[in-house]
Every structure is written in structure tokens, then in C-alpha cells.
PDB file of C-alpha atoms in Angstrom:
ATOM      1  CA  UNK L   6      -4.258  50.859-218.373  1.00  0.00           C
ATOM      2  CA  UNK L   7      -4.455  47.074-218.728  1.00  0.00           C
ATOM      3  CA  UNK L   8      -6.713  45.289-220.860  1.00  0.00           C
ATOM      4  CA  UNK L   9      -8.464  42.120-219.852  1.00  0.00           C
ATOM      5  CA  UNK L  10     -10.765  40.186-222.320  1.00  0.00           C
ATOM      6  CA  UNK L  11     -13.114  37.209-221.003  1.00  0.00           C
ATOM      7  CA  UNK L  12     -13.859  34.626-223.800  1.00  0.00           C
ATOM      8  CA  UNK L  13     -14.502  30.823-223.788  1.00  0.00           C
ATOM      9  CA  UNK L  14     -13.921  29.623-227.867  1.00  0.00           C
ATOM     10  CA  UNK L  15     -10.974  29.286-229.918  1.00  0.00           C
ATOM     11  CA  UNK L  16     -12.567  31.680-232.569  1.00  0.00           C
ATOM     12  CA  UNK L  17     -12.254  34.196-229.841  1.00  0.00           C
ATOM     13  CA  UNK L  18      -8.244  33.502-229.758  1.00  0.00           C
ATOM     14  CA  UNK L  19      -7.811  34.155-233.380  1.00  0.00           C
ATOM     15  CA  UNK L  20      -9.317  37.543-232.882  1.00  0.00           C
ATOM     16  CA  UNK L  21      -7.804  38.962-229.697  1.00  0.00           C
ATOM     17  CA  UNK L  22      -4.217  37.853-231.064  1.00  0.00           C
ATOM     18  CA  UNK L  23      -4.159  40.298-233.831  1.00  0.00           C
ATOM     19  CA  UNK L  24      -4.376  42.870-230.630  1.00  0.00           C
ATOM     20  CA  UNK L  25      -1.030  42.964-228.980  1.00  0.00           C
ATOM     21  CA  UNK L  26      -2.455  45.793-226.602  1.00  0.00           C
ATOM     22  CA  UNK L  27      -4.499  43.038-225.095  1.00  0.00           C
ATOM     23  CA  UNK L  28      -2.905  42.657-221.495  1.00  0.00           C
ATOM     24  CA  UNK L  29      -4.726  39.626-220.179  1.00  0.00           C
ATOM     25  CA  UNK L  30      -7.254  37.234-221.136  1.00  0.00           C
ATOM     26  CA  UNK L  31      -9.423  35.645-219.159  1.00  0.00           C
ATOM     27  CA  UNK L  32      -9.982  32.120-220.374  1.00  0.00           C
ATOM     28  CA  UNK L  33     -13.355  30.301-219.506  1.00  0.00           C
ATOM     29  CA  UNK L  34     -15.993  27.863-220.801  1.00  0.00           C
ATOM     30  CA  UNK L  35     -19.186  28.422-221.122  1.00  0.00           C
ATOM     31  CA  UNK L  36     -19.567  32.396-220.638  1.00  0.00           C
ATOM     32  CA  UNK L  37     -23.535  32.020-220.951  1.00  0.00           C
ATOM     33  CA  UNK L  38     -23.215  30.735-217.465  1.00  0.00           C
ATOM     34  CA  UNK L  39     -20.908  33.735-216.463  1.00  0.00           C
ATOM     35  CA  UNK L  40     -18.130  31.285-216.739  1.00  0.00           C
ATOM     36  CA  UNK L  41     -16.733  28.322-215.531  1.00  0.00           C
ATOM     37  CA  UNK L  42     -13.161  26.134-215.867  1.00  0.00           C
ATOM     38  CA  UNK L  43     -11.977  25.684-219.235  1.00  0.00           C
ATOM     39  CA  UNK L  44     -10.787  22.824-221.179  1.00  0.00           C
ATOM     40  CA  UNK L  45      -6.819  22.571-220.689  1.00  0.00           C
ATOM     41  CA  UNK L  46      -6.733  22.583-224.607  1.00  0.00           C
ATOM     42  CA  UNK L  47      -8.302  25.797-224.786  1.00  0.00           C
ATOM     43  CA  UNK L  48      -5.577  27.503-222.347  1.00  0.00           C
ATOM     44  CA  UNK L  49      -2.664  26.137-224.987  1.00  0.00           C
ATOM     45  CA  UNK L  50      -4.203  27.359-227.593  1.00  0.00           C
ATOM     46  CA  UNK L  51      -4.015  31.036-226.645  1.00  0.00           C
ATOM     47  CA  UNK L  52      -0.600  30.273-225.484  1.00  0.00           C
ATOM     48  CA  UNK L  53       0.474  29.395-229.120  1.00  0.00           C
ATOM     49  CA  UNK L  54      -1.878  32.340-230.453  1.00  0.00           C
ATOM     50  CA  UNK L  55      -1.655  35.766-228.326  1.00  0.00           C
ATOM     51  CA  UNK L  56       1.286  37.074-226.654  1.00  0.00           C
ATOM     52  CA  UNK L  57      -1.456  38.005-224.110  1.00  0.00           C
ATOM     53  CA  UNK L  58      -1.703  36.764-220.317  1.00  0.00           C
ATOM     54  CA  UNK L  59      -3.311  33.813-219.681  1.00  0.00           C
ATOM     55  CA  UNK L  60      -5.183  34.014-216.915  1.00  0.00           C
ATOM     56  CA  UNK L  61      -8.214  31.163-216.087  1.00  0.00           C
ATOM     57  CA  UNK L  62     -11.436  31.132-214.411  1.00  0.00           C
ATOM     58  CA  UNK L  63     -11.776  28.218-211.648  1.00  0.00           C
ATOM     59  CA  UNK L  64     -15.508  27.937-211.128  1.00  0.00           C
ATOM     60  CA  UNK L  65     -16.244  23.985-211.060  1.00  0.00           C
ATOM     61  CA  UNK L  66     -20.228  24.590-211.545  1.00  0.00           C
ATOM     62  CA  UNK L  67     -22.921  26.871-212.560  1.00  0.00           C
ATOM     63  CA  UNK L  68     -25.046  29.015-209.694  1.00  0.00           C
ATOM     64  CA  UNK L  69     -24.162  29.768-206.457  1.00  0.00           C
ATOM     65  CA  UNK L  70     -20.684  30.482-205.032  1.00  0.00           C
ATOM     66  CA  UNK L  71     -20.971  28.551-202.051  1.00  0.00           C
ATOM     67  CA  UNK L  72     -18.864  25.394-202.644  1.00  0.00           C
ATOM     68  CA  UNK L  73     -18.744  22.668-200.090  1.00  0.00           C
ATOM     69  CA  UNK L  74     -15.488  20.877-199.624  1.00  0.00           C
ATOM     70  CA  UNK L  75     -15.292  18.502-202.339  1.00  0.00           C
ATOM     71  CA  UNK L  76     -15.707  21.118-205.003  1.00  0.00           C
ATOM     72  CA  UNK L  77     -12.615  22.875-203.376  1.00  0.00           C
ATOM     73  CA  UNK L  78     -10.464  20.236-203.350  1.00  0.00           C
ATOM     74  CA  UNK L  79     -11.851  20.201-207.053  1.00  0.00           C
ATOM     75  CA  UNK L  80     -11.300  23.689-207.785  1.00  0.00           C
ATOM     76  CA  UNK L  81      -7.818  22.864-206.482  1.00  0.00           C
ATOM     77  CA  UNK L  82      -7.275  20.150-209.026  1.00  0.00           C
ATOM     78  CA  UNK L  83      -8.293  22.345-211.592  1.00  0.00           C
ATOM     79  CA  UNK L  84      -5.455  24.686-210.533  1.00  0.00           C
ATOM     80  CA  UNK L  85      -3.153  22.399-210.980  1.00  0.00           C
ATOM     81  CA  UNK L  86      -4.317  21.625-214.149  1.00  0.00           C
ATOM     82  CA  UNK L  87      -4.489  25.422-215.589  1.00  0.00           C
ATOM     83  CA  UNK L  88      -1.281  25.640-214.298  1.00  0.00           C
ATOM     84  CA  UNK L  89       0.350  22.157-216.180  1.00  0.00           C
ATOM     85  CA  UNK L  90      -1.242  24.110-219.354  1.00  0.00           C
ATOM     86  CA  UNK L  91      -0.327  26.978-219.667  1.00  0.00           C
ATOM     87  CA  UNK L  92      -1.985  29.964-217.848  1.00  0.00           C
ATOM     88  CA  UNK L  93      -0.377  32.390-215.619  1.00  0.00           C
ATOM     89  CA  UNK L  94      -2.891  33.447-213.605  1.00  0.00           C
ATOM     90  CA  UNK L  95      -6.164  32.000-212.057  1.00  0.00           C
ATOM     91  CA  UNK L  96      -9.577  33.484-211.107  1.00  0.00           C
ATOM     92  CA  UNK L  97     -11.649  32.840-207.890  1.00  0.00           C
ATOM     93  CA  UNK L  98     -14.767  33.513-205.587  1.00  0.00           C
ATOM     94  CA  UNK L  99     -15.769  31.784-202.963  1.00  0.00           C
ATOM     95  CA  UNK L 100     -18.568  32.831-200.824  1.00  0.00           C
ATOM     96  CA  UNK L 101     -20.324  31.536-197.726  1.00  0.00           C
ATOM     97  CA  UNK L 102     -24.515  31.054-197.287  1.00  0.00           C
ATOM     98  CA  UNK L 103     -24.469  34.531-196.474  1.00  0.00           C
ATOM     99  CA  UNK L 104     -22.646  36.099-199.047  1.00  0.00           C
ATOM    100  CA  UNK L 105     -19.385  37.008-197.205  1.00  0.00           C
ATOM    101  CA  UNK L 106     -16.173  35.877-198.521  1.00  0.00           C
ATOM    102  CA  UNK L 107     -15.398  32.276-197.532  1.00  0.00           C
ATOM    103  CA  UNK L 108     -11.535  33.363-196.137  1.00  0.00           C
ATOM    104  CA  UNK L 109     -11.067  30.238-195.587  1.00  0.00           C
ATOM    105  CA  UNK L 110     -11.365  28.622-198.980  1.00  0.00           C
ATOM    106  CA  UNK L 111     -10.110  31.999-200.386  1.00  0.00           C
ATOM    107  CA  UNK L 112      -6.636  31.771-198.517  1.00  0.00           C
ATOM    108  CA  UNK L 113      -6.680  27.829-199.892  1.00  0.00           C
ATOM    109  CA  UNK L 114      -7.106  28.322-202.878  1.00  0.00           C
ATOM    110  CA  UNK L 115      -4.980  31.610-203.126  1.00  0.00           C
ATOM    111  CA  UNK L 116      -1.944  29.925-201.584  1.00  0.00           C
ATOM    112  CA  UNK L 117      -1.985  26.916-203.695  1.00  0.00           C
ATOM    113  CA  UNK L 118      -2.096  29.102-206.832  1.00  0.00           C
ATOM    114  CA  UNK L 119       1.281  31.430-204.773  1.00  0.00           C
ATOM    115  CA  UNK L 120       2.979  28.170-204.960  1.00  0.00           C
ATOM    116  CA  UNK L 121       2.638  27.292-208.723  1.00  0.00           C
ATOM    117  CA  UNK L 122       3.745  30.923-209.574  1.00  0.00           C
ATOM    118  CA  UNK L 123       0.498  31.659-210.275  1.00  0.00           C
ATOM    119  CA  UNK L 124      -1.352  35.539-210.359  1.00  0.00           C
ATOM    120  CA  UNK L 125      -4.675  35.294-208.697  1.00  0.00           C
ATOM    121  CA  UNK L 126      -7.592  37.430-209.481  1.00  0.00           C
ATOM    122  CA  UNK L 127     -11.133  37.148-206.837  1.00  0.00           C
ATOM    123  CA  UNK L 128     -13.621  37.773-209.594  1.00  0.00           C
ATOM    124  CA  UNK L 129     -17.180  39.838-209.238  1.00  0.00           C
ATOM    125  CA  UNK L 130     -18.025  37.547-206.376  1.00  0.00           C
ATOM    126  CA  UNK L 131     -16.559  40.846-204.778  1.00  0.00           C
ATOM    127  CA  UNK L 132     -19.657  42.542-206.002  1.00  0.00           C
ATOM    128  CA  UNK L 133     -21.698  40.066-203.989  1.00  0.00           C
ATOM    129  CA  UNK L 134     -20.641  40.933-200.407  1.00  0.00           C
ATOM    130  CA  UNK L 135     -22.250  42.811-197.916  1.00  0.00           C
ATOM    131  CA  UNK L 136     -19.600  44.720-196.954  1.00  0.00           C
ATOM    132  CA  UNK L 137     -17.888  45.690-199.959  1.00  0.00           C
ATOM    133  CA  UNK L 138     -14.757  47.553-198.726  1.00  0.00           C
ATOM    134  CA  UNK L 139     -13.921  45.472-195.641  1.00  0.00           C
ATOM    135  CA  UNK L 140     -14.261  42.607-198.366  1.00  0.00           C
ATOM    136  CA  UNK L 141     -12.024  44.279-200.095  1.00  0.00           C
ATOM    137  CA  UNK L 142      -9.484  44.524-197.423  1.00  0.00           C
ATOM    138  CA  UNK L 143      -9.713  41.088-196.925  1.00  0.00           C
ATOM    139  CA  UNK L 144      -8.787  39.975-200.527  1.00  0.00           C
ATOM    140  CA  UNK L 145      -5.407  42.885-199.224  1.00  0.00           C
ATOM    141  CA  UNK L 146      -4.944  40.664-196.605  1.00  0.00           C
ATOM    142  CA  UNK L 147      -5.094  37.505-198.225  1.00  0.00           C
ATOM    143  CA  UNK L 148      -2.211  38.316-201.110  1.00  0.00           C
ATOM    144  CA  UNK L 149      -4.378  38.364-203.857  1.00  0.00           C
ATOM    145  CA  UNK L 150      -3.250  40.401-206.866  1.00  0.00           C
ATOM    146  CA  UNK L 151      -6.450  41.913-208.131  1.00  0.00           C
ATOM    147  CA  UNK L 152     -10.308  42.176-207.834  1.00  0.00           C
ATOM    148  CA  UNK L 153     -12.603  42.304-210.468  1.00  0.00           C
ATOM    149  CA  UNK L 154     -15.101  44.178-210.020  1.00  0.00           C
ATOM    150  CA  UNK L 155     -18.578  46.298-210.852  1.00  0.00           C
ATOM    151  CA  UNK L 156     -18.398  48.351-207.544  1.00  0.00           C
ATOM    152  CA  UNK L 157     -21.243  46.621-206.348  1.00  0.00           C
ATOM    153  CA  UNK L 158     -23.590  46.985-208.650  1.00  0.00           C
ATOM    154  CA  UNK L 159     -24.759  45.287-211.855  1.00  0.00           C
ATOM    155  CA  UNK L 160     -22.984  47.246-214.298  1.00  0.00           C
ATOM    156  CA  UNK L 161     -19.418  48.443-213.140  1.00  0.00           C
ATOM    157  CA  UNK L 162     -20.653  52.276-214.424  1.00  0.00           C
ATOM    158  CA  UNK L 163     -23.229  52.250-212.135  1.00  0.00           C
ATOM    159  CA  UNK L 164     -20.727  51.243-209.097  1.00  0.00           C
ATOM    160  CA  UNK L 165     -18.454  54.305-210.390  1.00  0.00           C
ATOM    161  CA  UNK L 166     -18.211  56.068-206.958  1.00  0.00           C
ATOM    162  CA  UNK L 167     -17.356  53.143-205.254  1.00  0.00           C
ATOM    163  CA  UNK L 168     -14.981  52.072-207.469  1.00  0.00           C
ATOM    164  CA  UNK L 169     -13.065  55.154-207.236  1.00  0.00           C
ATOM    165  CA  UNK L 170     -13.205  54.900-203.273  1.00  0.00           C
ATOM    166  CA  UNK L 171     -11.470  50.977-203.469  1.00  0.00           C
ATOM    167  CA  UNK L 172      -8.786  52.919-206.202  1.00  0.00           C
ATOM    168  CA  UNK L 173      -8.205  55.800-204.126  1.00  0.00           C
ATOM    169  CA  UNK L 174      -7.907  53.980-200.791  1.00  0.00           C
ATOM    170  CA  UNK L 175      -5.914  50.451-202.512  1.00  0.00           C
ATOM    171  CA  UNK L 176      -3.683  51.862-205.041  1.00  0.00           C
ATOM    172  CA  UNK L 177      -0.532  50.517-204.748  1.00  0.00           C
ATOM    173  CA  UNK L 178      -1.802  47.311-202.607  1.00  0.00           C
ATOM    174  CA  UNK L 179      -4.185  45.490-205.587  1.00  0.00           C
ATOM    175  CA  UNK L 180      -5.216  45.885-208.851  1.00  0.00           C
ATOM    176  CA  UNK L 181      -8.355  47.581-209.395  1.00  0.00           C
ATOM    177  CA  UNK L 182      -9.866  45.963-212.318  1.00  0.00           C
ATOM    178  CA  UNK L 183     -13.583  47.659-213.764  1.00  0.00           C
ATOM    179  CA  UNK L 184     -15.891  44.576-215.457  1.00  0.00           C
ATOM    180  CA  UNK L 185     -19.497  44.469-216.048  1.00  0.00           C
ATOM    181  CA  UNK L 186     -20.864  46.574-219.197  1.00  0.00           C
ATOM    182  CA  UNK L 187     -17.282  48.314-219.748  1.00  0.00           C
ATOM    183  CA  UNK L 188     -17.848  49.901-223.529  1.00  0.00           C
ATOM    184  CA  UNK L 189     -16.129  52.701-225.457  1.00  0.00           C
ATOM    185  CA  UNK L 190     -18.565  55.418-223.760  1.00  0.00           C
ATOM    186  CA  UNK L 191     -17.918  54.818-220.389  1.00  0.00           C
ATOM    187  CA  UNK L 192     -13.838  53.739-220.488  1.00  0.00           C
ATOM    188  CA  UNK L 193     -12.915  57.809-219.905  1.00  0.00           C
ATOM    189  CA  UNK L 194     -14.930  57.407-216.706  1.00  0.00           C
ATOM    190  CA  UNK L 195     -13.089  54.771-215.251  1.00  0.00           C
ATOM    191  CA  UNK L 196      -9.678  56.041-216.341  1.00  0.00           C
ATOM    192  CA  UNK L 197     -10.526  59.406-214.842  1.00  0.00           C
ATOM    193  CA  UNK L 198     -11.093  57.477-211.474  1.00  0.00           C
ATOM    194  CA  UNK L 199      -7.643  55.402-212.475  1.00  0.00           C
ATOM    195  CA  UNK L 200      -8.911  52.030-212.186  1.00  0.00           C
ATOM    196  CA  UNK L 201      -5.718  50.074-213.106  1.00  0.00           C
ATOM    197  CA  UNK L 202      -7.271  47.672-215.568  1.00  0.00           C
ATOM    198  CA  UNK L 203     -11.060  47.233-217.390  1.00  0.00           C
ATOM    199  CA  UNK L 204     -12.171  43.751-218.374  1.00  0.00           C
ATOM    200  CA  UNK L 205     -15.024  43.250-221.020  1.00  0.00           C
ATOM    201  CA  UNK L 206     -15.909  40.891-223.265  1.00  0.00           C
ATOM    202  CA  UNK L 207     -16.736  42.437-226.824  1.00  0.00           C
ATOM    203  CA  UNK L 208     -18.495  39.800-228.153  1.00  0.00           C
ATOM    204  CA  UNK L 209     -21.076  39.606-230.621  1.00  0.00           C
ATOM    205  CA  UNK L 210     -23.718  36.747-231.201  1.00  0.00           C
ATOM    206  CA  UNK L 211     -23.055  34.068-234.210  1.00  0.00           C
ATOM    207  CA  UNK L 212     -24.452  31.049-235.385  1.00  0.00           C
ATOM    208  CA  UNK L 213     -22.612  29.055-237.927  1.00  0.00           C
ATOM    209  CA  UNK L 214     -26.328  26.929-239.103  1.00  0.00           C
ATOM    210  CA  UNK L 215     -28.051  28.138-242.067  1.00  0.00           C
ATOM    211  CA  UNK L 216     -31.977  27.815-242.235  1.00  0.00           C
ATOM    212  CA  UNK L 217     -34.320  26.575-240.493  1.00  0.00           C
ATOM    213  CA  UNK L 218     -33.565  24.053-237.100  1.00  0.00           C
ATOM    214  CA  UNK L 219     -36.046  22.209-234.830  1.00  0.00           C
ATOM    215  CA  UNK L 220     -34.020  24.181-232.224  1.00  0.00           C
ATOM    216  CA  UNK L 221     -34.238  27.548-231.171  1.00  0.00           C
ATOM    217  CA  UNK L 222     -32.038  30.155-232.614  1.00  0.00           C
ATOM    218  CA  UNK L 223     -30.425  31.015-229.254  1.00  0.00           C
ATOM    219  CA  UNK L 224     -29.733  27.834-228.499  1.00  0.00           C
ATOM    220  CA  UNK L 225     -27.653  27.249-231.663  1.00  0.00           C
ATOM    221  CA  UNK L 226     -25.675  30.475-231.030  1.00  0.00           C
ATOM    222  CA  UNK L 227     -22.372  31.456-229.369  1.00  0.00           C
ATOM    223  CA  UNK L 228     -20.954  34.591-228.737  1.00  0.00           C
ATOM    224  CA  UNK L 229     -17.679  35.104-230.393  1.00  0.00           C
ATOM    225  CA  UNK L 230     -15.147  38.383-229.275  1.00  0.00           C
ATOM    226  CA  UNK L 231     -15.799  40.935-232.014  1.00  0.00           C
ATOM    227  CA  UNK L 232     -13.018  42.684-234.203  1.00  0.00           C
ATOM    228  CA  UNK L 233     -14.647  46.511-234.414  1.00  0.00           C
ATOM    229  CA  UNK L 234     -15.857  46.203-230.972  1.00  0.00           C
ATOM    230  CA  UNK L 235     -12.145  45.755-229.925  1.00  0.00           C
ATOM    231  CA  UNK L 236     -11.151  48.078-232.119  1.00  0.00           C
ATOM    232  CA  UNK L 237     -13.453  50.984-230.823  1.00  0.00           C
ATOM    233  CA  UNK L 238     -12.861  50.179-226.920  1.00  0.00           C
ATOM    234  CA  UNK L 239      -8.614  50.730-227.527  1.00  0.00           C
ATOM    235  CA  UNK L 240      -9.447  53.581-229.286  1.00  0.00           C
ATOM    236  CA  UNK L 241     -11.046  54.934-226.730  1.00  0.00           C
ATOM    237  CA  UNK L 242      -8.019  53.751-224.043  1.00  0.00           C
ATOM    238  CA  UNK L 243      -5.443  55.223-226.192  1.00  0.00           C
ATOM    239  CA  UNK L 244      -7.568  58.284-226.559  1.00  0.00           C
ATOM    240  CA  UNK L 245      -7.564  59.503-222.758  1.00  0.00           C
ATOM    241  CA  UNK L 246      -3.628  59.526-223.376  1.00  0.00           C
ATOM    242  CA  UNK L 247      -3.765  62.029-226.247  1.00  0.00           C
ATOM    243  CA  UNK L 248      -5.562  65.174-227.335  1.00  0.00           C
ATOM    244  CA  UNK L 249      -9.270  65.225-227.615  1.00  0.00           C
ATOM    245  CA  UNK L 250      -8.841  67.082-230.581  1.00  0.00           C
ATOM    246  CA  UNK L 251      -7.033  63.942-232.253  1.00  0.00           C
ATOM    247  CA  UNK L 252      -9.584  61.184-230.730  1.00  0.00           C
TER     248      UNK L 252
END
């Protein structure tokens, strides 16, 4: 099973590269806002760091996923630029007014990242759809190499059954990647369904000021990918592969 971390900080870095099960990482700013592009600096620095997969989100604003056409031909910039530093793969999701996959940006954006080598993930956007498994087929039909996903729900445990019918009825033609509360309880779960990746974020809350600010404490935190909470959610990858007397 392949391992995906999100983060957006070069504190994360330091952490997952001391993990060399860590497949993939996917590399954003701003995760508060459920991501958006990172800075090119960023994407170097876990190329230096981790021997892990850079892959980056391409999401030029906060909100909605309904871009109009300049922020495509930004988005496409911005592949460019991920790809000039560094990253292997790129993550999309574009969506029209009503929610259904804009195949026309999608097949854009996806062929522009095909010709810079580049993987391409269509992120929970997936999860937004209508029609989740003809959405599904789409991203098939389109050559993209994996979806991220919660199964349509807001927690990727609570979309189980549906995530086992897109594995079941996909394997073979895309990755099947589980994201959206994926924890050391529930990771049996989706390996029992063989979901070919998980994605989470492990991050705890941390604030580097010391007493009392005119700001609010929330606002002077960041979230920064926690060592035991890695730890705990290999452990419990590497477990399904052994005894359950030895996990």
C-alpha cells in the first residue's frame, strides 16, 4: 500500500524524511484552506530532504472549484513551474457551476502535465460530483493516474462502501487513493477493501510564540506533520501484512 502525506511547511519535510516508507507527498501551501500551489522553494526542498515523491497541489485560490479561464491558463503556469522545480506529479480539480467535472479543463490541464512527464492525481473534487462513479470513469477516460478520494462523503470511512465499489470495478485502470480522516483505526478497513494508496496528513497544532499576543492563539498556529502520529499509522500498514498476534 502506498503512502501519501499532504503538508505545506518545511518543518513538515524534516519529519516525513526520516520515513523512507513514505511513498508520496503531497506538497501544498496553506493546508488551512484545504490547500493551494506551493512556493517552488518549498518543492526543492523536499527534493533535497525525502527520497519521497513529489507530487504538488495546483489550486490557484481558495473556495470554489469553478475556475474561469484565466485561472487555467494560471493553473497551467503553475505546472510548469512545479515541474521546473522539482515535483513529479501534480494534483487537480476542476469543476463546473454544477458540480460536474469540468472535462474540458480536466483534459487541459491533464495533458499539459502528460507532456512534462508529469503523474497527475484529480483530488477530492471527486467527492464533489453528482455522479460519483460515472465521474470516476471520466477521470479513466481522461488518463489520469489516480483519484483521491473520501467516497463521497466527508470522511473517506464513512464513503467505505463506495470506495470499495470504484476499487473493485477500477483496479488495474487508476489508483484508488483513501483521504479524508485516514487514522491508525480505520487503515485495516481500507486495506481490506484494497484501496491502492491512503493519504493523510498527521499533523498536530504548534505555535512557536510564547505568552501572551494581541492575536488569537489560532491565528498564530500552524499545523506541523507529527512524528508518533506517523509512526502509529505505518504500524498499522505494516500490521495488515503480518500476524495479529505480532501487531
Amino acid at each position: 500500500m502506498n503512502i501519501e502525506i499532504c503538508l505545506d511547511n518545511i518543518e513538515s519535510v524534516d519529519v516525513v524524511a526520516k520515513f523512507p516508507e513514505i511513498t508520496r507527498l503531497e506538497i501544498c501551501s496553506a493546508l488551512s484552506l484545504d490547500g493551494l500551489t506551493p512556493a517552488p522553494y518549498l518543492v526543492q526542498y523536499a527534493k533535497e530532504k525525502s527520497v519521497a515523491r513529489r507530487h504538488t497541489m495546483i489550486r490557484p485560490r481558495a473556495g470554489d472549484l469553478c475556475y474561469n479561464e484565466a485561472e487555467i491558463k494560471m493553473m497551467a503556469q503553475e505546472i510548469k513551474l512545479m515541474h521546473e522545480s522539482g515535483a513529479d506529479g501534480v494534483v487537480i480539480g476542476a469543476l463546473d457551476a454544477n458540480s460536474h467535472i469540468n472535462i474540458a479543463a480536466t483534459k487541459y490541464l491533464t495533458d499539459l502535465a502528460r507532456s512534462y512527464q508529469l503523474e497527475v492525481t484529480f483530488h477530492r473534487a471527486i467527492d464533489m460530483v453528482p455522479d460519483y462513479l460515472a465521474s470516476v470513469q471520466i477521470c479513466v477516460d481522461l488518463g489520469i493516474d489516480r483519484i483521491l478520494t473520501s467516497g463521497g462523503q466527508s470522511k473517506a470511512f464513512m464513503g467505505l462502501d463506495d470506495i470499495a465499489k470504484v476499487v473493485q470495478k477500477y483496479h488495474g485502470q487508476i489508483e484508488i487513493m483513501a483521504g479524508g480522516g485516514v487514522n491508525k483505526g480505520n487503515i485495516p478497513y481500507f486495506k481490506k477493501v484494497g484501496v491502492d494508496a491512503v493519504h493523510f496528513s498527521a499533523a498536530s497544532s504548534k505555535s512557536n510564540v510564547k505568552g501572551e499576543s494581541v492575536f488569537s492563539k489560532s491565528s498564530l498556529s500552524y499545523n506541523v506533520t507529527n512524528e508518533d502520529i506517523v509512526k502509529e499509522n505505518i504500524a498499522a500498514i505494516a500490521c495488515q501484512y503480518q500476524s495479529p498476534l505480532s501487531c
